[in-house]
Amino acid sequence: MNQKIDIKNIPSDVKVHRPEQSDNHTYNLRSRIYVRAVKGLHQLIRRKIGIISLGLFGLLPWLKYGDRQAILLDIVNQEFNIFGLTLWPQDLTLFASILIISAYLLFFVTTFYGRVWCGYLCPQTVWTFMFIWFEEKIEGTANKRKRFDEMPMSWTKVWKKTLKHTSWWGVSLLTSLTFIGYFVPIDQLFVDFFTFEASSAIVGWTLFFAGATYANAGWMREVMCIHMCPYSRFQSSMFDKDTFTVTYDTERGEKRGPRSRKVNREENGLGDCIDCNLCVQVCPTGIDIRNGLQYECINCGACIDACDETMDKMNYPRGLISYTTEHSLEGKPTKILRGKLYGYLVVISIMFAAFIWQISSRVPLELNIERDRNALYRETDEGLIENTYTLQIINKSQTDNEYLIEIQGLDHFDFIGLKQIKVKAGEVLRLPISIAVDPFELNKPITDIKIVLHSTSGDLTVDEESRFFKGR
Ligand code: SF4
Ligand code: SF4
């Protein structure tokens, strides 16, 4: 159960503090963690990042670009609008590039600064801290909450619990609707949902995501980070002796023990840790960082702030728990720029350059040609050889456009069908055309041709090769 990443030696006299084993009153019988609130630099940064990311999440789907929703990932119509850009399933390589860049950025940050993504930006952490904020406002501090849970049922308990769960459900419902608003037009979604006009599919998905948010941030919390998140399992492969992680300075802290401020620690053979347990009480995953680096640690820095507060009260220097590297603890210099980081940077730069090139060279128009499957060719009453094609024209832009069709590779021919066609924004249009040629004009059974599509505004041209069959 107590799995650790084998990075540093853990002294055998360090006490183990596990929720399920502890006699510490931070936990109740179900090992529920009552996270104690703490103030400090890292919590301030975490809160600000949380507010900014929550604000962006809530506001982005309401932004307009022209007359349409700026970000709308329309799965039903397989059309992903991101401001002026419309991506289609055919643009799969772009999505793949975004995923690869994101993955390598995460690897880079993890190698450099440990699991800071988890501690500061991961939605699980952001929403969990938001739910804890409601819990604290309604039920009080960690100790009060614990006592409150142990109290017998009363009217106060009923209304406070009702208020807490109602606020959690309110946030969950808003979260769910906002999330779905990235996939269906959000203004209509809110109107339909609150006037009971939404389809059963929309209602079902909304309740599903609301339930998931309520369960994850309200009840499961650290269980997600410890037992369900795959990232916590493979992060150790990215760590090295120069990775900044939240670390307890064992050398300085041990031998730990409570004492008054007046006690001379050197004379009493004590280290700087006064065993106040605050670092454990503020930990959202319920671990004791003094046991060494553990895979449950999300690098949130709450224990650093708590310990610094204690160090200030004792007039000891700050930094008994800090973001530091194993090399630094050994008294060796930390290598900030190193091979692994250069490697990640190279991959990120190449993928980013490829992504920019793909975006800038992308033509918002696609032409596919299907030949008539029933007959390669047919002879007309006038003795001409006729081939039939179906053009599939996809207008991937966000404006309606008109296109001209040009045939290359044949000198003289009759064109049967529309030569100029209007295609709406985002429309996939199927257009049958035929080409008829005098057989004396054709000197081989199969002639390579090219069908070219020009936008009438002159800024877009695509072409596709095909063949004209004569027969003999
Ligand atoms: S040990 Fe410290 S940094 Fe790690 S999760 Fe707990 S409070 Fe956050
Ligand atoms: S907060 Fe600091 S002093 Fe208190 S128990 Fe943790 S490491 Fe020791």
Tab-separated table of N, CA and C in Angstrom, residues 255 257-272 314 316:
chain	number	residue	atom	x	y	z
A	255	LYS	N	16.791	14.875	14.682
A	255	LYS	CA	15.733	14.126	15.273
A	255	LYS	C	14.580	15.068	15.607
A	257	GLY	N	10.956	16.416	17.217
A	257	GLY	CA	10.353	16.326	18.548
A	257	GLY	C	9.777	17.658	18.970
A	258	PRO	N	8.689	17.617	19.764
A	258	PRO	CA	8.108	18.873	20.245
A	258	PRO	C	9.007	19.539	21.277
A	259	ARG	N	8.986	20.822	21.313
A	259	ARG	CA	9.797	21.573	22.278
A	259	ARG	C	9.245	22.999	22.345
A	260	SER	N	9.626	23.719	23.371
A	260	SER	CA	9.205	25.116	23.449
A	260	SER	C	10.225	25.949	22.677
A	261	ARG	N	9.854	27.188	22.425
A	261	ARG	CA	10.740	28.039	21.628
A	261	ARG	C	12.078	28.307	22.323
A	262	LYS	N	12.048	28.185	23.660
A	262	LYS	CA	13.254	28.534	24.419
A	262	LYS	C	14.281	27.403	24.420
A	263	VAL	N	13.844	26.184	24.101
A	263	VAL	CA	14.749	25.023	24.178
A	263	VAL	C	15.853	25.138	23.136
A	264	ASN	N	17.085	24.877	23.558
A	264	ASN	CA	18.199	24.879	22.613
A	264	ASN	C	18.249	23.517	21.931
A	265	ARG	N	17.972	23.496	20.619
A	265	ARG	CA	17.842	22.214	19.943
A	265	ARG	C	19.170	21.473	19.834
A	266	GLU	N	20.277	22.205	19.657
A	266	GLU	CA	21.571	21.528	19.552
A	266	GLU	C	21.890	20.787	20.855
A	267	GLU	N	21.682	21.491	21.971
A	267	GLU	CA	21.991	20.876	23.273
A	267	GLU	C	21.145	19.644	23.542
A	268	ASN	N	19.916	19.654	22.990
A	268	ASN	CA	19.012	18.527	23.242
A	268	ASN	C	19.042	17.489	22.111
A	269	GLY	N	19.962	17.662	21.215
A	269	GLY	CA	20.102	16.699	20.116
A	269	GLY	C	18.888	16.661	19.205
A	270	LEU	N	18.214	17.797	19.045
A	270	LEU	CA	17.011	17.832	18.203
A	270	LEU	C	17.303	18.512	16.861
A	271	GLY	N	16.546	18.086	15.864
A	271	GLY	CA	16.597	18.777	14.580
A	271	GLY	C	15.558	19.875	14.559
A	272	ASP	N	15.287	20.423	13.372
A	272	ASP	CA	14.360	21.560	13.282
A	272	ASP	C	12.888	21.158	13.272
A	314	MET	N	8.859	29.497	15.260
A	314	MET	CA	9.969	29.009	16.096
A	314	MET	C	11.242	29.845	15.911
A	316	TYR	N	13.081	29.690	13.319
A	316	TYR	CA	14.037	28.864	12.581
A	316	TYR	C	14.031	29.323	11.111
